[in-house]
């Protein structure tokens, strides 16, 4: 369910991005009056879109992985290695989650301004801790799912 929300928000951001750029190009070349903040806003939209798409990719377990060596191992060993990889990734994500929330509310970020937009950058930068929160949630869900796959009586 959360993945569907993430991907729906990505779709909305794609539409916003394309609309912003098309309107900006039209205003620039047809009326000689470009939207002065369009490029900066477009960058923030792309950043949010990328982070949300990566979170959805982790949730679906569609990341790129080099598994040729592990694939040769017995299923039970592969499961243990997979759980160890997920656990290690989760530990890193939780550490980065804590640090990124602290960073977002630090004095260094408090006074940052989006220059052409004339507003605080904090809403745009908030995607970093939101991303690590989403990733942590998805990794816990992946770990529980993988753990259940190897439980006695689970379908292989």
PDB file of N, CA, C and O in Angstrom, residues 10 15 18 30 41 60-61 89 97 141 147 156:
ATOM      1  N   UNK A  10       5.111   9.962  -7.147  1.00  0.00           N
ATOM      2  CA  UNK A  10       6.089  10.096  -8.235  1.00  0.00           C
ATOM      3  C   UNK A  10       5.393  10.504  -9.527  1.00  0.00           C
ATOM      4  O   UNK A  10       5.883  11.384 -10.250  1.00  0.00           O
ATOM      5  N   UNK A  15       4.193  14.794 -13.592  1.00  0.00           N
ATOM      6  CA  UNK A  15       3.259  15.702 -14.256  1.00  0.00           C
ATOM      7  C   UNK A  15       3.590  17.151 -13.900  1.00  0.00           C
ATOM      8  O   UNK A  15       3.615  18.035 -14.773  1.00  0.00           O
ATOM      9  N   UNK A  18       6.872  18.162 -15.768  1.00  0.00           N
ATOM     10  CA  UNK A  18       6.651  18.385 -17.204  1.00  0.00           C
ATOM     11  C   UNK A  18       5.833  19.656 -17.437  1.00  0.00           C
ATOM     12  O   UNK A  18       6.153  20.461 -18.320  1.00  0.00           O
ATOM     13  N   UNK A  30       7.358  32.560 -26.120  1.00  0.00           N
ATOM     14  CA  UNK A  30       6.182  33.208 -26.694  1.00  0.00           C
ATOM     15  C   UNK A  30       5.946  34.606 -26.124  1.00  0.00           C
ATOM     16  O   UNK A  30       5.493  35.501 -26.832  1.00  0.00           O
ATOM     17  N   UNK A  41      12.947  24.986  -8.888  1.00  0.00           N
ATOM     18  CA  UNK A  41      11.828  24.126  -8.485  1.00  0.00           C
ATOM     19  C   UNK A  41      11.886  22.785  -9.213  1.00  0.00           C
ATOM     20  O   UNK A  41      11.626  21.733  -8.613  1.00  0.00           O
ATOM     21  N   UNK A  60       9.952  -3.155  -3.374  1.00  0.00           N
ATOM     22  CA  UNK A  60       9.648  -4.239  -4.312  1.00  0.00           C
ATOM     23  C   UNK A  60      10.804  -5.215  -4.491  1.00  0.00           C
ATOM     24  O   UNK A  60      10.682  -6.170  -5.249  1.00  0.00           O
ATOM     25  N   UNK A  61      11.907  -4.932  -3.847  1.00  0.00           N
ATOM     26  CA  UNK A  61      13.126  -5.745  -3.953  1.00  0.00           C
ATOM     27  C   UNK A  61      13.568  -5.852  -5.413  1.00  0.00           C
ATOM     28  O   UNK A  61      13.908  -6.931  -5.899  1.00  0.00           O
ATOM     29  N   UNK A  89      21.914  -3.465   5.741  1.00  0.00           N
ATOM     30  CA  UNK A  89      21.341  -2.300   5.059  1.00  0.00           C
ATOM     31  C   UNK A  89      20.380  -1.560   5.972  1.00  0.00           C
ATOM     32  O   UNK A  89      20.374  -0.327   6.015  1.00  0.00           O
ATOM     33  N   UNK A  97      18.843   7.598   9.050  1.00  0.00           N
ATOM     34  CA  UNK A  97      17.554   8.173   9.407  1.00  0.00           C
ATOM     35  C   UNK A  97      17.709   9.106  10.604  1.00  0.00           C
ATOM     36  O   UNK A  97      17.271  10.257  10.571  1.00  0.00           O
ATOM     37  N   UNK A 141       9.996  -4.696   6.501  1.00  0.00           N
ATOM     38  CA  UNK A 141       8.984  -5.532   5.846  1.00  0.00           C
ATOM     39  C   UNK A 141       9.637  -6.622   5.005  1.00  0.00           C
ATOM     40  O   UNK A 141       9.197  -7.782   5.021  1.00  0.00           O
ATOM     41  N   UNK A 147      12.145 -13.769   6.296  1.00  0.00           N
ATOM     42  CA  UNK A 147      12.224 -14.662   7.471  1.00  0.00           C
ATOM     43  C   UNK A 147      11.083 -15.687   7.420  1.00  0.00           C
ATOM     44  O   UNK A 147      11.307 -16.867   7.673  1.00  0.00           O
ATOM     45  N   UNK A 156       7.671 -22.999  -0.250  1.00  0.00           N
ATOM     46  CA  UNK A 156       9.008 -22.736  -0.803  1.00  0.00           C
ATOM     47  C   UNK A 156       8.938 -22.107  -2.149  1.00  0.00           C
ATOM     48  O   UNK A 156       8.078 -22.280  -2.914  1.00  0.00           O
TER      49      UNK A 156
END
